[in-house]
Coordinates of C-alpha atoms in Angstrom, one line a residue:
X252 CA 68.8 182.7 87.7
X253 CA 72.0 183.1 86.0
X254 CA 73.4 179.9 84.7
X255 CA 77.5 179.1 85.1
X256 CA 79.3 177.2 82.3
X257 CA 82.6 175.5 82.8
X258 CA 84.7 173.4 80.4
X259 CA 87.6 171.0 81.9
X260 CA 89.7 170.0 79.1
X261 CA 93.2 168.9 78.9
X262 CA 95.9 169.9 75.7
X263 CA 98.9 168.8 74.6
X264 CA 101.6 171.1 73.8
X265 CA 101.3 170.2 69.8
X266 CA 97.6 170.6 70.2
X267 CA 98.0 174.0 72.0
X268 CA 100.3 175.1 69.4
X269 CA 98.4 174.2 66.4
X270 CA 95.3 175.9 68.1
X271 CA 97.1 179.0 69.1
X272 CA 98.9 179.1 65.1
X273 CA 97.0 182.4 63.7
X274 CA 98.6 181.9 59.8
X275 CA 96.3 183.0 57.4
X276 CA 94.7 185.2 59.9
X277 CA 92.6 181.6 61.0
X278 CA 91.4 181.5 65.1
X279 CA 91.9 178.0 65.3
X280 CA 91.0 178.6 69.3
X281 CA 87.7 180.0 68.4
X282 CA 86.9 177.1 66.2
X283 CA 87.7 174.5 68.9
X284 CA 85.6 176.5 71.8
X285 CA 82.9 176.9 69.4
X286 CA 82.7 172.9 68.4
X287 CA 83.0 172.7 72.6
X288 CA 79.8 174.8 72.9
X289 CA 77.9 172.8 70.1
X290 CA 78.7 169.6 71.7
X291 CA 75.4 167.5 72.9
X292 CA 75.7 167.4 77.0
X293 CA 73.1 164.3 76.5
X294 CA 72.4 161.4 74.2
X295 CA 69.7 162.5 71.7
X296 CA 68.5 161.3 68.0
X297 CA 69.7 163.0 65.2
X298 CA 67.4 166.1 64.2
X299 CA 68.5 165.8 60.2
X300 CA 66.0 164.3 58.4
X301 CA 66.7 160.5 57.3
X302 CA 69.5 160.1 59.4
X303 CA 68.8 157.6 61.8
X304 CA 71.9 157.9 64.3
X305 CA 72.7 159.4 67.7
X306 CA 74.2 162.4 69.0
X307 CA 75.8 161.4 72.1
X308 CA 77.6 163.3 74.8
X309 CA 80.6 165.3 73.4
X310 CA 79.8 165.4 69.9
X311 CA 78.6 167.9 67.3
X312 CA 76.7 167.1 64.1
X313 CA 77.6 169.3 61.9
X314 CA 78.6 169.1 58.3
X315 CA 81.7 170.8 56.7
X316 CA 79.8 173.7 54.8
X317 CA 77.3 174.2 58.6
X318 CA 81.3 174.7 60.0
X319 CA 82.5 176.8 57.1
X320 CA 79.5 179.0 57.4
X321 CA 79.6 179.3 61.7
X322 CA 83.1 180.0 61.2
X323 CA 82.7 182.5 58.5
X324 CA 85.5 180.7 56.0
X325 CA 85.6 178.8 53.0
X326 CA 84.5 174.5 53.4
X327 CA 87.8 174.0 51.6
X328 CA 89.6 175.7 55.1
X329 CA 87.1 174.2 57.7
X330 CA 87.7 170.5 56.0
X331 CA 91.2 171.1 56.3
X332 CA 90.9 172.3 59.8
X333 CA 88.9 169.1 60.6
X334 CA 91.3 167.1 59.1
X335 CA 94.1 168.2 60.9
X336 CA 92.1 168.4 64.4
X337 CA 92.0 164.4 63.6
X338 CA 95.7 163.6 63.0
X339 CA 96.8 165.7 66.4
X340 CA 93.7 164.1 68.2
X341 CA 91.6 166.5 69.0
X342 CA 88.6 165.1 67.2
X343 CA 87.5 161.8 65.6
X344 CA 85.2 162.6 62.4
X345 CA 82.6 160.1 60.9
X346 CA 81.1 161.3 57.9
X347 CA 78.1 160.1 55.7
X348 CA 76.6 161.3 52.8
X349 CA 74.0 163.7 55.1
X350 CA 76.4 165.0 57.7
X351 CA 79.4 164.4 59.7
X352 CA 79.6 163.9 63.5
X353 CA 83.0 165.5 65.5
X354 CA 83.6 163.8 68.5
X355 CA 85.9 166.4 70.9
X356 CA 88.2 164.1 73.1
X357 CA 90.5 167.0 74.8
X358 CA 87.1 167.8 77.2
X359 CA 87.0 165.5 80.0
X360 CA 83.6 167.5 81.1
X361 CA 81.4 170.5 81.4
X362 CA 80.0 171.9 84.4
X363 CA 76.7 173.5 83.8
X364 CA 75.6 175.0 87.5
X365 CA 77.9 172.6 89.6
X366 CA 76.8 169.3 87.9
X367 CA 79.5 168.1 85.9
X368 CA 78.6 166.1 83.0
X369 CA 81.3 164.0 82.2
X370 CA 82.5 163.2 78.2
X371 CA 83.0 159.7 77.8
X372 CA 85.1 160.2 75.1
X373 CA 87.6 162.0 76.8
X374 CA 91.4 160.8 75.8
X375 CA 94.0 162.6 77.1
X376 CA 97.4 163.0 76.3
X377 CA 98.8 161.0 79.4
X378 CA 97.6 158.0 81.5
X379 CA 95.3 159.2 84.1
X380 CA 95.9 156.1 86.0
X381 CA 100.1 156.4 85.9
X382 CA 100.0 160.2 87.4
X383 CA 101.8 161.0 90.5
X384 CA 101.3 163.9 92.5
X385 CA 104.4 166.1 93.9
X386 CA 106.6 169.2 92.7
X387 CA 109.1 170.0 90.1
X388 CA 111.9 168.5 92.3
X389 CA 110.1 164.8 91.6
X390 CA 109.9 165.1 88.0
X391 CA 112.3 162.9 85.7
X392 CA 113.9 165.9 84.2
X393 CA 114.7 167.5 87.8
X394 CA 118.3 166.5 87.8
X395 CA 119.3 168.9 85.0
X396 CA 117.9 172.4 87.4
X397 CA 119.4 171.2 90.4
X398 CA 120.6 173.7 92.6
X399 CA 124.5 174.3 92.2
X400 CA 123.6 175.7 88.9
X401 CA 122.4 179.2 90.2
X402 CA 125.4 180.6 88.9
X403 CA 124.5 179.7 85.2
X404 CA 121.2 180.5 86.0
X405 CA 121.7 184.1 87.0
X406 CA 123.4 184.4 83.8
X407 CA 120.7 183.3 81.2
X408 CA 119.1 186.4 79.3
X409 CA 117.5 187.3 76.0
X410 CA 120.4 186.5 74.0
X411 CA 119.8 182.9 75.2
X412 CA 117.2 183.0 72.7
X413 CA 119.1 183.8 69.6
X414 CA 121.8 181.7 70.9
X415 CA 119.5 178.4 70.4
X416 CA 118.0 179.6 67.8
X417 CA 121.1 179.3 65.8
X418 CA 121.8 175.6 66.9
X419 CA 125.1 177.1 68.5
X420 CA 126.5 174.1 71.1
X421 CA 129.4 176.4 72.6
X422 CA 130.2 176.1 76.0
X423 CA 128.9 179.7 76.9
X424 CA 124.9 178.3 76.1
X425 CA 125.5 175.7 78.7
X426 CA 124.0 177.6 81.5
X427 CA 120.9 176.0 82.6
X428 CA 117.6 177.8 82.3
X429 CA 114.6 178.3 85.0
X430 CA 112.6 175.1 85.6
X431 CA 109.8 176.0 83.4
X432 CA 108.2 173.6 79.8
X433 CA 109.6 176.8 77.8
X434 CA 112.9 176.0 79.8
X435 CA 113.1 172.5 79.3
X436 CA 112.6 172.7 75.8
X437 CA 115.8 175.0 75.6
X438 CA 117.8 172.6 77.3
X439 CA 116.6 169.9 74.9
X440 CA 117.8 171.5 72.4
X441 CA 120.8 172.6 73.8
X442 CA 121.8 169.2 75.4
X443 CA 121.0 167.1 72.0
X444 CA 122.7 168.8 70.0
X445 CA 126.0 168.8 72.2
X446 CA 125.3 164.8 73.4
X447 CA 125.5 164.5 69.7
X448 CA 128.6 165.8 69.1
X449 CA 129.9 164.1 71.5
X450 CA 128.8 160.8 70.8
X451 CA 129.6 161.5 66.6
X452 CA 133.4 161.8 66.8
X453 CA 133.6 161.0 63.3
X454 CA 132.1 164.5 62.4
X455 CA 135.5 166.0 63.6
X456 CA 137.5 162.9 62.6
X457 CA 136.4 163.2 59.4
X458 CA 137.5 166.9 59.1
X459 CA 141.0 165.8 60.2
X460 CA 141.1 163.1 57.9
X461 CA 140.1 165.5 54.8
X462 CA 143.0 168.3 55.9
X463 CA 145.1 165.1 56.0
X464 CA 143.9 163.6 53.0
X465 CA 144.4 166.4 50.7
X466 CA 148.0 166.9 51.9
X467 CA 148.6 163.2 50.9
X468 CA 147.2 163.4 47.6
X469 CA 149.3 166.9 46.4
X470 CA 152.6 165.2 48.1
X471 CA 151.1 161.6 46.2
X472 CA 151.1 163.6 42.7
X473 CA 154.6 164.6 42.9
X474 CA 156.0 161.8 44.5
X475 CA 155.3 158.1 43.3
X476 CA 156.7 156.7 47.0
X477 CA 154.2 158.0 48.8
X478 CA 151.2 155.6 50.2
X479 CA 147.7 157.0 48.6
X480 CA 145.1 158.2 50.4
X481 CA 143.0 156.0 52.2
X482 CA 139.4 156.4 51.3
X483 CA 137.3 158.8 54.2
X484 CA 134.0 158.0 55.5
X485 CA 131.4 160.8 55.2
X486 CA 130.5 162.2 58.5
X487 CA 127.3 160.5 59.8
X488 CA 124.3 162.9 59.4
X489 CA 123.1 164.4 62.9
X490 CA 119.8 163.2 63.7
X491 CA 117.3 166.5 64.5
X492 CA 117.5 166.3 67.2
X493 CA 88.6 165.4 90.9
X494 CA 87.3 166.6 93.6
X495 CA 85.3 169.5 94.9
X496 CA 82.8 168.9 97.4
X497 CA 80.1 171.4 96.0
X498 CA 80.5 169.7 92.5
X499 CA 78.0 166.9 91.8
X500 CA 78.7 164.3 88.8
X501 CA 76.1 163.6 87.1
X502 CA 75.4 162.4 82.9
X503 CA 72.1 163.5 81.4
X504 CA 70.6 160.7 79.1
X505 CA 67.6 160.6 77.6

């Protein structure tokens, strides 16, 4: 009988990107499914000698040099992965001086042959308990993609890319772009950057001010009469922007 393996795990979009980075020719991806497989699906005692703690559900005990070895790099790149799996979440590492235990918190379960073992570690990125259910339209962000925008919409193409890429805030990257995250991300950008324009008016102010200054001070040079320059501001600094019925739950313990 063949045996059917699932995984149900929820990402953030910093997590997926950090996983998906391939610099230095480094799976990240492949090193977070292959923790996932090593996980423990029960509670069980540690098999290394003199270590007297448990393996529970959703965690691997594996040191730093077992990892650098499964993953075929160097310890001083598999404790650097580790460590940075920690800050974005993805694990929590305790470490002794035998071995270190990963606990995987993206994994809300694994299905092994339709019994779903649930991780009681799992933390998401998002309150399970605050989730609504409905379509784009009742989303907080909905109001920018409404309809009377097809127009702009028709008109957004590659160059939209390069536009934004540039930090341009003309008028002619205010089209709005198809509801999608990639989408909403653009019009962040686009929208920030222009909200703080218009809320800095000192940026162009102080322009005026320096055309207006520098007149003053040639016309102050030559004639004594004159009123001197009042001292500008410098512009202010723009911020950078469950539930299938032939699933049964079920937790292994010892």
């Amino acid at each position: 009988m063949k045996t059917t393996i699932s995984i149900q795990f929820t990402l953030s979009i910093p997590q997926l990107e950090y996983l998906a980075d391939g610099s230095y020719k480094i799976n990240r991806m492949a090193m977070f499914l292959h923790l996932c497989k090593c996980a423990a699906l029960k509670d069980m005692p540690s098999r290394l000698p003199g270590n007297k703690g448990t393996v529970r559900i959703g965690q691997v005990e594996k040191s730093i040099k077992q990892l650098a070895s499964e993953w075929t790099c160097d310890a001083k790149t598999a404790a650097k992965v580790i460590n940075s799996m920690n800050k974005l979440g993805i694990l929590t590492t305790a470490s002794n001086h035998i071995t270190s235990v990963h606990t995987i918190h993206p994994v809300a379960a694994w299905i092994v042959d339709n019994v779903r073992i649930r991780n009681p570690y799992f933390s998401p990125s998002y309150n399970p308990a605050s989730l609504t259910y409905g379509t784009f339209a009742s989303t907080s962000c909905a109001e920018m993609f409404t309809s009377h925008n097809e127009e702009n919409n028709a008109g957004i193409d590659t160059d939209m890319y390069k536009r934004i890429s540039k930090r341009s805030t003309s008028a002619t990257v205010q089209g709005i772009p198809v509801p999608s995250i990639l989408g909403i991300e653009q019009y962040s950008v686009v929208t920030d950057e222009t909200s703080a324009t218009a809320n800095n008016p000192d940026t162009v102010a102080s322009s005026t001010s320096g055309q207006a200054g520098q007149v003053v001070s040639n016309a102050h040079n030559s004639s004594p009469a004159l009123c001197p320059d009042k001292a500008m501001s410098a512009p202010a600094e723009t911020l950078p922007v469950s539930g299938r019925s032939d699933i049964r739950e079920d937790n292994l313990t010892t």
